[in-house]
XYZ file of C-alpha atoms in Angstrom:
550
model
C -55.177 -15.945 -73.767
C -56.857 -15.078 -70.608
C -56.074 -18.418 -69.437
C -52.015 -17.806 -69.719
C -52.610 -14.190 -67.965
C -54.094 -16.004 -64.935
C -51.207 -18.090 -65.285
C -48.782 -16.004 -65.077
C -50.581 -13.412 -62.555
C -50.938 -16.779 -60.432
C -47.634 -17.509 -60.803
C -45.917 -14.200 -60.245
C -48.206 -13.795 -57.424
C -46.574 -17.199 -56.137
C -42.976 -15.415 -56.578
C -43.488 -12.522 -54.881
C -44.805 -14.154 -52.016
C -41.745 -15.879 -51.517
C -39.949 -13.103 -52.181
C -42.273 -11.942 -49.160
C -41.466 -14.659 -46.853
C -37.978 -14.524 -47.760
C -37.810 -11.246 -46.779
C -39.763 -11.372 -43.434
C -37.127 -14.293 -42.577
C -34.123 -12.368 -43.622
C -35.394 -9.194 -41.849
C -37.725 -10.729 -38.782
C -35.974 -13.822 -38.094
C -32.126 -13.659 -38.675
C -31.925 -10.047 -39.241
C -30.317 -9.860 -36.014
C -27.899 -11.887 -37.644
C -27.109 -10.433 -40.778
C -26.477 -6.928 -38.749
C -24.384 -8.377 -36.390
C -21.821 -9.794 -39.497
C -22.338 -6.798 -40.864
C -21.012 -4.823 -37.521
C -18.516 -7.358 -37.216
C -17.154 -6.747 -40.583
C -16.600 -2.607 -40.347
C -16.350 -1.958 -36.826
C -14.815 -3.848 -33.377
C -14.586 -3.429 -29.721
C -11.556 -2.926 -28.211
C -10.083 -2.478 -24.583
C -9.152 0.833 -23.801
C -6.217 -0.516 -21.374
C -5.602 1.953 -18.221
C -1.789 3.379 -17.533
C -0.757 1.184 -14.405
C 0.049 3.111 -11.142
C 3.734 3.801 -10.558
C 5.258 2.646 -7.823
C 7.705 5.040 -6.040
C 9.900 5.165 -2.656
C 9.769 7.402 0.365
C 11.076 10.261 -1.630
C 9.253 9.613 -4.737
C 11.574 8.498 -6.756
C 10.578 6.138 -9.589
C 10.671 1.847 -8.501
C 8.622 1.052 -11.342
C 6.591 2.363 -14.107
C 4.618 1.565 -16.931
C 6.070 3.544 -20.511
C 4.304 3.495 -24.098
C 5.623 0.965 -26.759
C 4.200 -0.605 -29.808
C 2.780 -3.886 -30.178
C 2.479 -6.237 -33.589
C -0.438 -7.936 -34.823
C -1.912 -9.477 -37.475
C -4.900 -10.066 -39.661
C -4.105 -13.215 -40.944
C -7.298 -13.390 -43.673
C -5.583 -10.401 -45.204
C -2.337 -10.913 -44.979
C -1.121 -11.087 -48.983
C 2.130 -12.974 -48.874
C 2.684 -14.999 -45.433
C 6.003 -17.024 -46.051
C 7.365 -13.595 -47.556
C 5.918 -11.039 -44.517
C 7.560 -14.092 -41.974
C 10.798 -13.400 -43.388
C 10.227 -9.900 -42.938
C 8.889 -9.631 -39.793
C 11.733 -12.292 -38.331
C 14.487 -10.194 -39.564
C 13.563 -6.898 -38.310
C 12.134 -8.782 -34.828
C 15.192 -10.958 -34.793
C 12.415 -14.173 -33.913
C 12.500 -16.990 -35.647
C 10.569 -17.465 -38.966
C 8.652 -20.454 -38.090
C 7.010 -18.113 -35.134
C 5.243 -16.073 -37.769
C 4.697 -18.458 -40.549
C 2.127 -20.656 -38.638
C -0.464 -18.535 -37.675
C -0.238 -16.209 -40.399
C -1.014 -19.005 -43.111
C -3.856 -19.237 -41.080
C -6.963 -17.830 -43.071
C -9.660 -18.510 -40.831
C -8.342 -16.554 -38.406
C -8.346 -12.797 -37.618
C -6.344 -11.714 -35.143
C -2.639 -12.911 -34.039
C -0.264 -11.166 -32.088
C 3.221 -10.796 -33.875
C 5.361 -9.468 -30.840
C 4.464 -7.274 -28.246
C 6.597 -4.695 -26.730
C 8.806 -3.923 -29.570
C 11.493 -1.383 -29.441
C 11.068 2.210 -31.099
C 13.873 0.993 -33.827
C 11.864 -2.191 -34.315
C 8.452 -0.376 -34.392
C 9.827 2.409 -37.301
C 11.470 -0.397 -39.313
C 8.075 -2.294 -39.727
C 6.335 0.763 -40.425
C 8.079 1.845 -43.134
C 7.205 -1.246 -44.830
C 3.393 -1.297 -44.664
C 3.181 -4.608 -44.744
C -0.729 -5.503 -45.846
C -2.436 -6.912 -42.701
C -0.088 -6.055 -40.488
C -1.120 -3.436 -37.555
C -0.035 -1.270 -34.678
C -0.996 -0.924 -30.880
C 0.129 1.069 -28.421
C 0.539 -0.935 -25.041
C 2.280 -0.114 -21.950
C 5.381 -2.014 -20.436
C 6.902 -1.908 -17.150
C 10.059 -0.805 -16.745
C 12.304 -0.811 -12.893
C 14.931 1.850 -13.065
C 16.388 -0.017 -10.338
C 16.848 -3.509 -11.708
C 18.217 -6.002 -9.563
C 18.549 -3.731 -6.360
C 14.928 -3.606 -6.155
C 13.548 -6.608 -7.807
C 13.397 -9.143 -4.701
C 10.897 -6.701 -3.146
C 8.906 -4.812 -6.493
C 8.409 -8.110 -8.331
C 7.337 -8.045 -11.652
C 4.233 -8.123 -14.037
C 3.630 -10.399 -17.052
C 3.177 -9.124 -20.762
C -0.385 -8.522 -19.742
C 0.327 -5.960 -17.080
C -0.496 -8.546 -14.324
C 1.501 -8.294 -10.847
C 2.568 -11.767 -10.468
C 5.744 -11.316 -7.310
C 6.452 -8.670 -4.778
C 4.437 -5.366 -4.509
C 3.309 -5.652 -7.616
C 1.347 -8.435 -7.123
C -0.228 -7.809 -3.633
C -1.274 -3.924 -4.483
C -2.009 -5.481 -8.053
C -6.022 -3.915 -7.649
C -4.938 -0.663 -6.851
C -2.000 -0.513 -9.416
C -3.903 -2.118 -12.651
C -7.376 0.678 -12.912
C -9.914 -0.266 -14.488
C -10.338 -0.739 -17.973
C -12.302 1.551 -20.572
C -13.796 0.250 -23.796
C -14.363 1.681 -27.422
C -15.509 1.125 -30.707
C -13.426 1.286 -33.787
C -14.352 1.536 -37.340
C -12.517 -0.118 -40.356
C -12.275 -0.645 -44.077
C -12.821 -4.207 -45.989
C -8.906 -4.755 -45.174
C -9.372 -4.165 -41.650
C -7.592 -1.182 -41.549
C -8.666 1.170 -39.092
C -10.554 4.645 -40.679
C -8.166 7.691 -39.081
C -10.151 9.437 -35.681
C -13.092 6.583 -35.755
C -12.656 5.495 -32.604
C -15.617 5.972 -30.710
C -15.011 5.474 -26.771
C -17.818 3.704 -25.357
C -16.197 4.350 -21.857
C -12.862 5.437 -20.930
C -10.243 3.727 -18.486
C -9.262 4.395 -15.220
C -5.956 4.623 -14.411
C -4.044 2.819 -11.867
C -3.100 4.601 -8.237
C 0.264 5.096 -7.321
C 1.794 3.305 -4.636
C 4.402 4.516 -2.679
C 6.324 2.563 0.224
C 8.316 3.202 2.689
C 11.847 1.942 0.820
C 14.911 4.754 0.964
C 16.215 4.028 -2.702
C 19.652 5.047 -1.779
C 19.861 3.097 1.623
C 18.350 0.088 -1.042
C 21.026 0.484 -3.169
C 23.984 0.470 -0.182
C 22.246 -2.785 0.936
C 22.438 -4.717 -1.921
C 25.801 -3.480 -3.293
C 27.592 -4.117 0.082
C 25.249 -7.588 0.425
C 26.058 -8.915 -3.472
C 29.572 -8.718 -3.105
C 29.592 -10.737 0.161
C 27.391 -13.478 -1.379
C 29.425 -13.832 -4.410
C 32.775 -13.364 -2.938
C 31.703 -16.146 -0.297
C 29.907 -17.998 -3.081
C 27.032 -18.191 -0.436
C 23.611 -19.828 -1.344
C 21.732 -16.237 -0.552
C 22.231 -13.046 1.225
C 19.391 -10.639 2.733
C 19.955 -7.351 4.226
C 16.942 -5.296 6.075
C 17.019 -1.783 7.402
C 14.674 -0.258 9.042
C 13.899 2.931 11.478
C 13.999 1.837 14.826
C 11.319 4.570 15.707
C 8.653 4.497 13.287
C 9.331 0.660 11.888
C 9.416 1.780 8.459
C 11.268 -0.747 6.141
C 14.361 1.677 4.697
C 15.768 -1.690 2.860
C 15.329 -4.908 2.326
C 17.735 -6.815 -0.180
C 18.357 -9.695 -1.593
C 20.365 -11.929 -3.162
C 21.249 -13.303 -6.023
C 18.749 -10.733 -7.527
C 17.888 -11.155 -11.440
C 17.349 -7.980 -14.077
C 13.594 -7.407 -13.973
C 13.562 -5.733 -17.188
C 13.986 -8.867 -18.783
C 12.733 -11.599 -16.251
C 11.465 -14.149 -18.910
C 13.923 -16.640 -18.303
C 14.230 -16.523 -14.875
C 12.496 -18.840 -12.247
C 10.620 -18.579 -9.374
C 13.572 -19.128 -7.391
C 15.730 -16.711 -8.855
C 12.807 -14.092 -7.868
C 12.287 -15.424 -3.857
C 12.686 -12.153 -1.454
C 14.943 -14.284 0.772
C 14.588 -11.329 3.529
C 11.176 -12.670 4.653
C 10.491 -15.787 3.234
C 13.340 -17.749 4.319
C 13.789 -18.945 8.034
C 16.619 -19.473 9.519
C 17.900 -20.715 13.043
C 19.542 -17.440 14.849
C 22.559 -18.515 16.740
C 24.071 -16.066 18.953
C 22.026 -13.301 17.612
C 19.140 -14.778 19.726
C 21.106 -14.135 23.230
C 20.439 -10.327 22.914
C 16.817 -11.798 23.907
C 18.076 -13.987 26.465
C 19.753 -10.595 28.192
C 16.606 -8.493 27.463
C 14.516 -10.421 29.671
C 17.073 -11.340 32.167
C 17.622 -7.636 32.921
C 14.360 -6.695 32.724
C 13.288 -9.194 35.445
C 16.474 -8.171 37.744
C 17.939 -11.748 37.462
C 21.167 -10.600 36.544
C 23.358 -7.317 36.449
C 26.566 -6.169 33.912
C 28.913 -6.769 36.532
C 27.624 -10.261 38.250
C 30.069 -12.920 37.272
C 29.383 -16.439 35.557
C 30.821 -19.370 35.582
C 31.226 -20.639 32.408
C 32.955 -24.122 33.660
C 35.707 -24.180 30.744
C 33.473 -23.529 28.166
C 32.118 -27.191 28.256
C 28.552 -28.180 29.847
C 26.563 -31.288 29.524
C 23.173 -31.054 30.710
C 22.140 -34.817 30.198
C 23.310 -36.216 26.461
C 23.349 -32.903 25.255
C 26.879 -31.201 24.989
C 27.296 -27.489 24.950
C 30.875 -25.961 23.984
C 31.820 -22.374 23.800
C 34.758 -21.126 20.751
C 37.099 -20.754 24.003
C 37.426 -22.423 27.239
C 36.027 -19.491 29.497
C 35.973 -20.040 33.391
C 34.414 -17.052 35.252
C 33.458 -14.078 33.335
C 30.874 -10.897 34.164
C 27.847 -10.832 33.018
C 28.644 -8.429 30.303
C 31.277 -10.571 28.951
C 29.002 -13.348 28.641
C 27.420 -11.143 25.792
C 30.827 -9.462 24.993
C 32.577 -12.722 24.126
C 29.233 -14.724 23.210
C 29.190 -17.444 26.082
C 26.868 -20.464 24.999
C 27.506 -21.868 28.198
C 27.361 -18.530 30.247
C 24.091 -17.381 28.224
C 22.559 -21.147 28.972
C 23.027 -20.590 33.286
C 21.614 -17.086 32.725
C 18.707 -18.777 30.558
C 17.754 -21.228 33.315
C 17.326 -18.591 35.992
C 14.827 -16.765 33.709
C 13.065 -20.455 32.692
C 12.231 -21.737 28.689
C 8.196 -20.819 28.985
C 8.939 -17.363 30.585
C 11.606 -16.688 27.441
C 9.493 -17.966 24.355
C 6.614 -15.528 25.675
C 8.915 -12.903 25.526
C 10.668 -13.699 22.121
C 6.775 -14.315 20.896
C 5.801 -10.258 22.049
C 9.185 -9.271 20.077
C 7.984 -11.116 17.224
C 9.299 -14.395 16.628
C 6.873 -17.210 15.560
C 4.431 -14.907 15.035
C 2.276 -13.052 11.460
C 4.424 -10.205 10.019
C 2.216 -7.396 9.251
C 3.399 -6.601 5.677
C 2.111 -7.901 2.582
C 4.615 -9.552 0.569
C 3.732 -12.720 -0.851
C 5.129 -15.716 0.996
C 6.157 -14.041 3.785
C 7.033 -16.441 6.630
C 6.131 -16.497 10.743
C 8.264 -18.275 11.619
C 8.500 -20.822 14.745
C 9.399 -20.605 18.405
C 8.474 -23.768 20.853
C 5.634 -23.602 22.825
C 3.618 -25.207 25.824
C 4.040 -24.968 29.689
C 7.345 -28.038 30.226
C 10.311 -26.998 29.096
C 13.467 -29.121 29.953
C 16.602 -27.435 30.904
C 17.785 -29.076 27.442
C 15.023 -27.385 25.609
C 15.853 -23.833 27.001
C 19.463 -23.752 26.823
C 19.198 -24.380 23.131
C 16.720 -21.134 22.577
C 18.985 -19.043 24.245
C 21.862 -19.727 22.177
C 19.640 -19.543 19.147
C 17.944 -23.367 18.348
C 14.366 -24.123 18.387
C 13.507 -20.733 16.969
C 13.573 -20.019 13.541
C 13.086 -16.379 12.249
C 13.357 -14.263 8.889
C 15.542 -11.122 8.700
C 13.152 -8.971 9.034
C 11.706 -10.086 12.076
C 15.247 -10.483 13.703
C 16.055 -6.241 12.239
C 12.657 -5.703 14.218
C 13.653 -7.439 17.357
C 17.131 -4.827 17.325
C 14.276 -2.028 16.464
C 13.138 -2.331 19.797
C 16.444 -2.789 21.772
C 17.360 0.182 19.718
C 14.823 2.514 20.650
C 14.639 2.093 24.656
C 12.202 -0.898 24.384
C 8.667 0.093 22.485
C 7.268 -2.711 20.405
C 7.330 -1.473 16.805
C 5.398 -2.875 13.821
C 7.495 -3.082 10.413
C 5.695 -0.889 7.809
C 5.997 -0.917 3.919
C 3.554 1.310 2.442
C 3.908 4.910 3.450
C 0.121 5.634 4.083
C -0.443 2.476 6.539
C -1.397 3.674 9.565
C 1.141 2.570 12.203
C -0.926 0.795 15.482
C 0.151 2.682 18.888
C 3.584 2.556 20.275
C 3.755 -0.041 23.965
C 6.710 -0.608 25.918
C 7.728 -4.065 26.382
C 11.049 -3.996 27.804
C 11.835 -1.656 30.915
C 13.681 1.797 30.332
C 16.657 0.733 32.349
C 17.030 -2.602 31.124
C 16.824 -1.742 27.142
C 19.457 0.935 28.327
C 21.402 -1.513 30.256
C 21.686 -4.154 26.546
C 22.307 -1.195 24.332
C 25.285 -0.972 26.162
C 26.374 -4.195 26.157
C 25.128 -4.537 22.432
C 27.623 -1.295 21.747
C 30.320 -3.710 23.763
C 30.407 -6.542 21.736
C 30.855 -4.033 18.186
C 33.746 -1.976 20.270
C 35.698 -4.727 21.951
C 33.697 -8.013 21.269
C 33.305 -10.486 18.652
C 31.272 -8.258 16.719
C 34.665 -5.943 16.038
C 34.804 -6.089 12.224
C 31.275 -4.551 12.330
C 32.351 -1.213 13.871
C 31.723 1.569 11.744
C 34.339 3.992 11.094
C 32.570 7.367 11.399
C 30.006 5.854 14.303
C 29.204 3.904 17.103
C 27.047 0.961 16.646
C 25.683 -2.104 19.029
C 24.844 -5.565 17.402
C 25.006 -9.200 17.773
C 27.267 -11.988 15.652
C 25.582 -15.336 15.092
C 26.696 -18.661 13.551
C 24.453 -21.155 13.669
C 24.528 -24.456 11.826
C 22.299 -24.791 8.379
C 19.527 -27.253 9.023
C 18.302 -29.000 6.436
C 14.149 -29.542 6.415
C 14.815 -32.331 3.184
C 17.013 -34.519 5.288
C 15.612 -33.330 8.795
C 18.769 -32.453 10.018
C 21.772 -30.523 9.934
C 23.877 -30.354 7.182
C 27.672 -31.572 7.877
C 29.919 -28.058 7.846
C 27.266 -26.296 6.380
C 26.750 -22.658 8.172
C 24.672 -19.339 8.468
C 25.983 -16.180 9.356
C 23.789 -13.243 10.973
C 24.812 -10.245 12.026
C 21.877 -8.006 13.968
C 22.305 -4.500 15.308
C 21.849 -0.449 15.460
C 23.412 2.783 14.720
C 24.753 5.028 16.283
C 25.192 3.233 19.478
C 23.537 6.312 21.893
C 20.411 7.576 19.639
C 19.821 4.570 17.030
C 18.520 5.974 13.962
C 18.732 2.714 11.837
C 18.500 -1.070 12.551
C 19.899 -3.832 10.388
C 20.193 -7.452 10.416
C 22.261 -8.963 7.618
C 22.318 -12.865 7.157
C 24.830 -15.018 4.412
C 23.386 -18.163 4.185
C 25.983 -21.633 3.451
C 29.229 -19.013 2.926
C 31.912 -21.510 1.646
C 35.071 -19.749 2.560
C 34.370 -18.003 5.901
C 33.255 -19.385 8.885
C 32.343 -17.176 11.452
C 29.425 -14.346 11.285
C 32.225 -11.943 12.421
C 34.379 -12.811 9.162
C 31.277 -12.743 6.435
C 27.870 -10.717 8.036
C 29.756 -8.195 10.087
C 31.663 -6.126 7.686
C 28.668 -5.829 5.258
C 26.822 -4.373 8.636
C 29.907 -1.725 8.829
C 29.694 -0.827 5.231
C 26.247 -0.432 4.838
C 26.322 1.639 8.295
C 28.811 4.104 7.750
C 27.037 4.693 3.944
C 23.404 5.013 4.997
C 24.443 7.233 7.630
C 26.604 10.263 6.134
C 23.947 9.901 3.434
C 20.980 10.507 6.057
C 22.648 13.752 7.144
C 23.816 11.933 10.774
C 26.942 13.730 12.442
C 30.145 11.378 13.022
C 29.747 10.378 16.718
C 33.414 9.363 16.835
C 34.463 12.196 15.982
C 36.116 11.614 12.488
C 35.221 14.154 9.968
C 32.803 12.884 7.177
């Protein structure tokens, strides 16, 4: 008897030392473990996402902001009846079945997004249903009152809240905050227990960001510029206003523009801001510099006279023609009429190094100081020899290539007596001091001669009807950087100038790129300059300064 006590003491004894051990692994060694699956099974982490910063114009009106909307996901492990929630689901999201079937037959898994997004008619459908594992979060998606007007320049965000083009991807930092994080408890089903959420720390939301864009002025732009484009069935259009004064971008447009609202099938061609990253040669446009620096250094006067030898002149193998055979014209008509061959004698007095270095403190071929991705310098010959070749053909326009923006900021400075100006976007930039670049007289002198060439020139379709205006046609020929040359027939039309003529308020340039029915700037870039004139003026407040009633 005593015998099968100590047998059974010895052998309980045994037991409840590995009961022992057992627990001192459970508890010592994995009990990290066994807490963490238990954590894991009533109670997650999840991102507290911040609000992203709205982005508004000059006025504050609304470019883009980011609105509450319902997102759809799953619990696949819990979900009762997959083939039969697919059907569901697909009806109500109108997405096909085989979307949802997949990864909701998926048991191993806990988490699968179902849509995201959804509309408010979507979002109460589903609810009503209750469908077992299927759950709710609120999310925030962008929305561009604007659409298309604005979309070249805003950009866009993906589903994520990401800036990916335009202003939305270079303030992206600033826009997105910074995001919070809490804790969230839940039943065996995963469904979350109503007010658990416990937030660890909360979100910060995004900063505005406001810029320096007139939405109305925006709006004339790239009305007046679509309707060229697809009227001329032109490869692209872009249109850039900005004040002369201050160099604060009122516009910039372009087209063909796409609905931002719902980008998803668009490329990344459809979405290229053709207004600075697109380079084109100027043409006649360019001369305006040719004259600036030719009056400023006293080599020529309005009413000196030029002879432009029948419009023909060879200098070499290279042939220069004007559109009519002038003989002797003033100076100002050189401009008036757009002389090549007038422009190219007045060119050689000032010399090719002496006008690049010029062109390069207006701008050309050099870093625009706004960030928008892929925004282009540009290029402008350099180096000490220049051939009389070489600087005829800058200034009439070749051998510089430019973006409309840079060419609108050029016409800034003519416009406002000669100060170099820096374009500005974003309203609270500062804005580096004002320096004069272009004697008083002489930036007096081509405003006049600018106002010339709208009144009685080749620029005539771009005169306004309720003001006065100065500007610039230019038709150049499309080069082609795939075949490394020009393209046969293949054009660009520019048209760069200011309004009114005597106390600028706005500059423009306007460019139509491969137009395939007109064939002059002066037929396809002027009159979108006219229209967008006469409408961004009465709509600035700006008395008539022809004296027609507004």
């Amino acid at each position: 008897m005593n015998r099968r006590i100590r047998l059974i003491l010895v052998l309980g004894g045994l037991l409840m030392a590995g009961i022992c051990v057992r627990l001192v692994h459970l508890q010592l060694l994995q009990g990290a473990v066994y807490a963490r699956a238990a954590f894991n099974e009533h109670f997650r982490l999840v991102n507290r996402q911040p609000r992203r910063g709205s982005i508004l114009d000059r006025e504050g009106r609304i470019l883009a902001v980011s609105l509450a909307s319902d997102s759809v996901y799953a619990d696949p492990k819990i979900v009762r009846n997959p083939d039969e929630v697919s059907q569901q689901l697909s009806e109500i999201l109108s997405i096909p079945v085989e979307t949802f079937a997949k990864p909701l037959a998926q048991k191993n898994r806990r988490f699968c997004w179902l849509a995201r997004n959804i509309t408010p008619s979507q979002s109460e459908a589903l609810h009503r249903l209750k469908l077992h594992g299927v759950f709710f979060r609120k999310e925030s998606q962008r929305f561009y009152p604007a659409g298309p007007d604005t979309a070249g320049l805003i950009g866009i965000t993906t589903i994520d809240g990401e800036g990916i083009e335009g202003i939305e991807r270079t303030h992206d930092r600033s826009l997105k905050g910074t995001p919070g994080m809490e804790l969230i408890a839940h039943d065996a089903f995963a469904r979350p227990y109503q007010g658990s959420a416990l937030i660890l720390h909360d979100s910060e939301q995004g900063s505005d960001v406001q810029i320096t864009i007139d939405l109305a002025l925006q709006h004339f732009a790239a009305e007046a510029l679509r309707r060229a484009v697809e009227s001329e069935q032109a490869s692209w259009g872009a249109a850039v206003i900005l004040n002369p004064k201050s160099g604060d971008i009122l516009a910039m447009a372009s087209e063909p523009s796409y609905e931002p609202n719902t980008f998803e099938s668009t490329s990344v061609e459809q979405r290229r801001n053709h207004c600075v990253m697109d380079l084109v040669e100027p043409g006649s446009t360019f001369k305006a510099i040719t004259f600036a620096i030719a009056l400023a250094n006293r080599l020529v006067s309005p009413e000196d006279t030029i002879d432009c030898q029948g419009g023909s002149l060879w200098i070499g193998n290279a042939h220069f023609e004007d559109w009519k055979k002038f003989s002797i014209l003033p100076v100002r008509d050189v401009l008036v009429f757009s002389s090549n061959v007038g422009t190219i004698h007045i060119a050689h007095r000032v010399g090719g190094l002496q006008l690049s270095e010029f062109a390069r403190q207006l701008g050309f071929g050099q870093d625009v100081p706004v960030d928008i991705p892929g925004t282009q310098s540009g290029f402008i010959r350099g180096g000490p020899k220049w051939s009389q070749t070489a600087t005829a053909s800058l200034s009439i326009g070749y051998g510089v290539s430019t973006t409309a923006l840079q060419m609108a900021t050029a016409y800034g400075i003519f416009a406002n007596g000669g100060y170099r100006i820096s374009p500005r976007l974003v309203l609270n930039e500062p804005r580096p001091a004002s320096e004069r670049i272009i004697e008083e007289n002489a930036a007096g002198t081509l405003r006049s001669l600018l106002h010339e060439v709208v009144s009685r020139g080749t620029g005539h379709l771009a005169d306004p009807v309720y003001y006065t205006a100065g500007g610039k046609t230019g038709t150049s020929r499309r080069y082609d950087p795939a075949r490394g040359g020009y393209q046969e027939g293949a054009i660009t039309c520019l048209f760069a100038g200011f309004a009114p003529a005597d106390n600028p308020q706005i500059a423009l340039c306007i460019i139509v790129d491969n137009p395939k029915h007109g064939i002059w700037a002066s037929q396809v870039a002027a009159p979108v300059f006219k229209e967008i004139v006469d409408r961004s003026l009465i709509y600035l407040g700006i008395p008539s300064d022809k004296g027609v009633a507004v």
